[in-house]
Coordinates of C-alpha atoms and ligand atoms in Angstrom, one line a residue:
M1 CA 0.0 0.0 0.0
A2 CA 1.2 3.4 -0.9
I3 CA 0.9 6.6 1.3
V4 CA -2.6 8.0 0.9
C5 CA -3.0 11.8 0.8
K6 CA -6.3 13.3 2.0
S7 CA -8.4 16.0 0.5
A8 CA -9.4 19.0 2.5
A9 CA -12.9 17.4 3.0
E10 CA -11.3 14.3 4.3
I11 CA -9.1 16.2 6.7
D12 CA -12.3 18.0 7.9
K13 CA -13.7 14.6 8.7
M14 CA -10.5 13.6 10.5
R15 CA -10.8 16.8 12.5
R16 CA -14.2 15.6 13.7
S17 CA -12.9 12.2 14.8
G18 CA -9.8 13.9 16.3
R19 CA -12.0 16.2 18.3
I20 CA -13.9 13.3 19.8
V21 CA -10.6 11.6 20.8
R22 CA -9.6 14.8 22.6
D23 CA -12.9 15.1 24.4
V24 CA -12.6 11.5 25.6
L25 CA -9.0 12.0 26.7
D26 CA -10.0 15.3 28.6
H27 CA -12.7 13.4 30.3
V28 CA -10.4 10.5 31.2
R29 CA -7.7 12.9 32.5
S30 CA -10.3 14.4 34.9
L31 CA -10.8 10.9 36.4
V32 CA -7.2 10.0 37.0
T33 CA -6.8 10.1 40.7
P34 CA -5.2 8.0 43.4
G35 CA -7.4 4.9 44.0
A36 CA -9.0 4.9 40.6
T37 CA -8.6 1.7 38.5
T38 CA -7.7 1.6 34.9
M39 CA -10.9 -0.2 34.2
E40 CA -12.9 2.8 35.5
L41 CA -11.1 4.9 33.0
E42 CA -12.0 2.4 30.3
R43 CA -15.7 2.3 31.2
A44 CA -15.8 6.1 31.3
A45 CA -14.1 6.4 27.9
E46 CA -16.4 3.8 26.3
K47 CA -19.5 5.7 27.6
K48 CA -18.2 9.0 26.4
M49 CA -17.4 7.7 22.9
K50 CA -21.0 6.4 22.6
E51 CA -22.4 9.7 23.7
L52 CA -20.3 11.5 21.1
G53 CA -21.4 9.0 18.4
A54 CA -18.1 7.5 17.6
K55 CA -16.9 3.8 17.5
P56 CA -13.8 2.7 19.4
A57 CA -10.8 2.0 17.0
F58 CA -8.8 -0.3 19.2
K59 CA -11.4 -2.8 20.6
G60 CA -11.2 -5.8 18.3
Y61 CA -8.1 -4.6 16.5
F62 CA -6.0 -7.7 16.4
D63 CA -8.2 -8.9 19.2
Y64 CA -7.3 -6.0 21.5
P65 CA -10.0 -6.2 24.2
C66 CA -10.6 -2.5 25.2
V67 CA -11.2 1.0 23.9
L68 CA -8.2 2.5 25.7
C69 CA -4.7 1.5 26.3
T70 CA -3.7 2.4 29.9
S71 CA 0.1 2.0 30.5
V72 CA 1.3 2.7 34.1
N73 CA 4.9 3.6 35.1
E74 CA 7.3 1.2 33.3
E75 CA 4.6 0.2 30.9
I76 CA 5.3 1.9 27.6
V77 CA 2.2 1.3 25.4
H78 CA -0.7 -1.2 25.0
G79 CA -1.4 -1.7 28.7
I80 CA -4.8 -3.4 29.1
P81 CA -7.3 -1.7 31.5
S82 CA -8.0 -3.9 34.5
E83 CA -10.2 -3.9 37.6
K84 CA -7.1 -4.9 39.5
R85 CA -4.9 -2.1 38.4
V86 CA -5.2 0.6 41.0
L87 CA -3.5 4.0 40.4
N88 CA -1.4 5.2 43.2
A89 CA -0.2 8.8 44.1
G90 CA 3.1 9.3 42.3
D91 CA 2.4 7.0 39.4
I92 CA 2.2 8.2 35.8
V93 CA -0.4 6.7 33.4
S94 CA -0.4 6.9 29.6
V95 CA -3.8 6.9 28.1
D96 CA -4.1 6.1 24.4
C97 CA -7.4 6.5 22.6
G98 CA -8.6 5.9 19.1
V99 CA -12.1 6.3 17.5
V100 CA -13.6 6.0 14.0
L101 CA -16.3 8.4 12.9
D102 CA -17.9 8.4 9.5
G103 CA -15.1 6.1 8.2
Y104 CA -12.2 8.2 9.4
Y105 CA -9.9 7.5 12.3
G106 CA -8.5 9.6 15.1
D107 CA -5.8 8.5 17.6
A108 CA -4.1 10.4 20.4
A109 CA -2.4 9.8 23.7
I110 CA -1.4 11.7 26.9
T111 CA 0.6 10.8 30.0
V112 CA -1.0 12.0 33.2
P113 CA 0.5 12.3 36.7
V114 CA -1.5 10.5 39.4
G115 CA -2.1 12.9 42.3
E116 CA -0.5 16.4 42.8
D117 CA 3.1 15.6 43.4
I118 CA 5.0 13.2 41.3
K119 CA 8.8 13.2 41.5
P120 CA 10.6 16.1 39.7
E121 CA 12.4 13.5 37.4
L122 CA 9.0 12.2 36.3
K123 CA 7.7 15.7 35.6
K124 CA 10.7 16.3 33.5
L125 CA 10.1 13.0 31.6
L126 CA 6.5 14.1 30.8
K127 CA 7.6 17.6 29.8
V128 CA 10.4 16.5 27.5
T129 CA 8.2 13.8 25.9
E130 CA 5.5 16.3 25.1
E131 CA 8.0 18.9 23.9
S132 CA 9.5 16.3 21.6
L133 CA 6.0 15.7 20.1
Y134 CA 5.6 19.4 19.4
R135 CA 9.1 19.6 17.9
A136 CA 8.2 16.6 15.6
I137 CA 4.9 18.3 14.7
E138 CA 6.8 21.4 13.6
A139 CA 8.9 19.2 11.3
A140 CA 5.7 17.8 9.6
R141 CA 6.0 20.1 6.6
I142 CA 5.7 19.7 2.9
G143 CA 9.2 18.8 1.5
N144 CA 10.6 17.6 4.7
A145 CA 11.2 13.8 5.2
V146 CA 9.9 11.3 7.7
G147 CA 13.4 11.3 9.1
D148 CA 13.1 14.9 10.0
V149 CA 10.2 14.1 12.2
G150 CA 12.0 11.3 13.9
A151 CA 15.2 13.2 14.3
A152 CA 13.3 16.1 16.0
V153 CA 12.0 13.7 18.7
Q154 CA 15.3 11.8 19.1
E155 CA 17.5 14.9 19.4
H156 CA 15.4 16.6 22.0
V157 CA 14.9 13.4 24.0
E158 CA 18.6 12.3 24.0
A159 CA 19.8 15.9 24.8
N160 CA 17.8 15.5 28.0
G161 CA 19.3 12.2 28.9
F162 CA 16.3 10.0 28.1
S163 CA 15.9 7.4 25.3
V164 CA 13.5 6.7 22.5
V165 CA 11.8 3.4 21.9
R166 CA 12.6 1.8 18.6
E167 CA 10.2 -1.2 18.5
F168 CA 7.0 0.9 18.3
V169 CA 6.4 3.7 15.9
G170 CA 3.9 6.3 14.7
H171 CA 2.0 5.8 11.5
G172 CA -0.1 7.3 8.7
I173 CA -3.8 7.4 9.6
G174 CA -7.0 7.9 7.6
T175 CA -9.6 5.4 6.6
R176 CA -7.5 2.8 8.5
L177 CA -5.9 3.2 12.0
H178 CA -2.5 2.3 10.7
E179 CA -1.5 3.4 7.2
E180 CA 1.8 4.1 5.6
P181 CA 4.3 5.5 6.3
Q182 CA 5.7 4.3 9.6
V183 CA 6.8 7.3 11.6
P184 CA 9.7 6.3 13.9
N185 CA 10.8 8.5 16.9
F186 CA 14.3 8.4 15.6
G187 CA 15.9 9.1 12.3
T188 CA 18.2 11.1 10.1
R189 CA 17.3 14.5 8.7
G190 CA 16.5 14.3 5.0
H191 CA 16.0 10.5 5.0
G192 CA 12.9 8.5 4.4
A193 CA 9.7 9.3 2.5
R194 CA 9.1 12.9 1.6
L195 CA 6.1 14.6 3.2
R196 CA 3.4 15.7 0.7
E197 CA 0.3 17.9 1.0
G198 CA -2.6 15.9 2.5
M199 CA -0.6 13.3 4.4
V200 CA -1.9 12.7 7.9
L201 CA 0.5 11.3 10.5
A202 CA 0.0 10.0 14.0
I203 CA 3.1 11.1 15.7
E204 CA 3.7 9.4 19.0
P205 CA 7.0 9.6 20.9
M206 CA 7.5 6.9 23.5
V207 CA 10.3 7.9 25.8
N208 CA 12.0 5.9 28.5
Y209 CA 13.6 7.4 31.5
G210 CA 16.4 4.8 31.3
K211 CA 17.5 2.5 28.5
P212 CA 15.5 2.2 25.2
E213 CA 15.0 -1.6 25.2
T214 CA 11.5 -3.1 25.6
R215 CA 9.8 -6.4 26.2
V216 CA 6.2 -7.5 25.9
L217 CA 4.5 -9.1 28.9
S218 CA 2.8 -12.6 28.8
D219 CA -0.6 -10.9 28.1
K220 CA 1.0 -10.5 24.6
W221 CA 0.1 -6.7 24.6
T222 CA 1.7 -4.7 27.4
A223 CA 5.0 -3.3 26.3
V224 CA 7.4 -2.4 29.2
T225 CA 10.8 -1.0 29.5
A226 CA 13.4 -3.8 29.8
D227 CA 15.2 -2.0 32.7
G228 CA 12.0 -1.3 34.6
S229 CA 12.4 2.5 34.2
Y230 CA 9.4 4.8 33.7
S231 CA 8.1 5.6 30.2
A232 CA 5.9 8.3 28.8
H233 CA 3.8 8.6 25.6
F234 CA 2.2 11.6 23.9
E235 CA 0.4 11.4 20.5
H236 CA -1.4 13.7 18.0
C237 CA -2.7 13.2 14.5
V238 CA -1.2 15.9 12.3
A239 CA -2.2 16.9 8.7
V240 CA 0.6 18.1 6.4
T241 CA -0.9 21.2 4.6
R242 CA 0.1 24.1 2.5
N243 CA -0.2 26.2 5.6
G244 CA 2.1 24.0 7.6
P245 CA 1.2 21.2 10.2
V246 CA -2.3 21.2 11.5
I247 CA -3.1 19.2 14.7
L248 CA -6.4 17.3 14.2
T249 CA -6.6 15.9 17.8
Q250 CA -6.7 19.3 19.5
Ligands
MF3_1 N1 -2.0 4.4 19.3 C1 -1.7 3.0 19.3 C2 -1.2 2.7 17.9 O1 -1.2 3.5 17.1 C3 -2.7 2.1 19.8 C4 -3.0 0.9 19.1 S1 -3.7 -0.2 20.3 C5 -4.4 -1.4 19.4 O2 -0.7 1.6 17.6 F1 -5.0 -2.2 20.2 F2 -5.3 -0.9 18.6 F3 -3.5 -2.1 18.7
CO2 CO1 -1.2 5.6 17.1

């Protein structure tokens, strides 16, 4: 499959699905508090999606069982919500949400502190990860390459002493959740596919406090840091337009 460029009308539709993803994430964020379980977040998200008239994108995707991924502390991505997973003060939880509306997908993620005071090192991890996302978005311009996007993430993350995950990457998105091209969080400026008008990218830095290596738990989904260090994840869908990058999950 080649890279699919979207018309202005299609990008408008993706703005609508992106808007719903954002509303769901805002709602979930307000429920992140010590003592909450990740399954409570899941149920609230599923209800909100229904209210807003969208279908979940993740549930049933390769047999994934839930509408959210909730990844706590050393979990990087694809953590499965559970009644047994209680959030504690000082934890961080990454919440990843995808929906489909009128045939078009939206996908975004945030990492949220649990309680008022997480360790300063963790605050820095969240800040640097989100900053690296915005630097990557800035690089999502016509004529740049996919490698410019990845390099923007990698340079900022490594300059701050953290590491980028290699095994999981961002992606094109549109009428399918995952389209070409792959969008790694590392790369070389000028390398990889050229960005063209109408491309929509899900850019999603996954940043580890310690080493970059990962492993997947026996549930076959949850990806964790191999060294047990904390990990953060932020994601937006971004359209490459004549007027520069446009965030669709705002
Ligand atoms: N945002 C993630 C991704 O783009 C979430 C996928 S979870 C899955 O891969 F269950 F749908 F696989
Ligand atoms: Co994604």
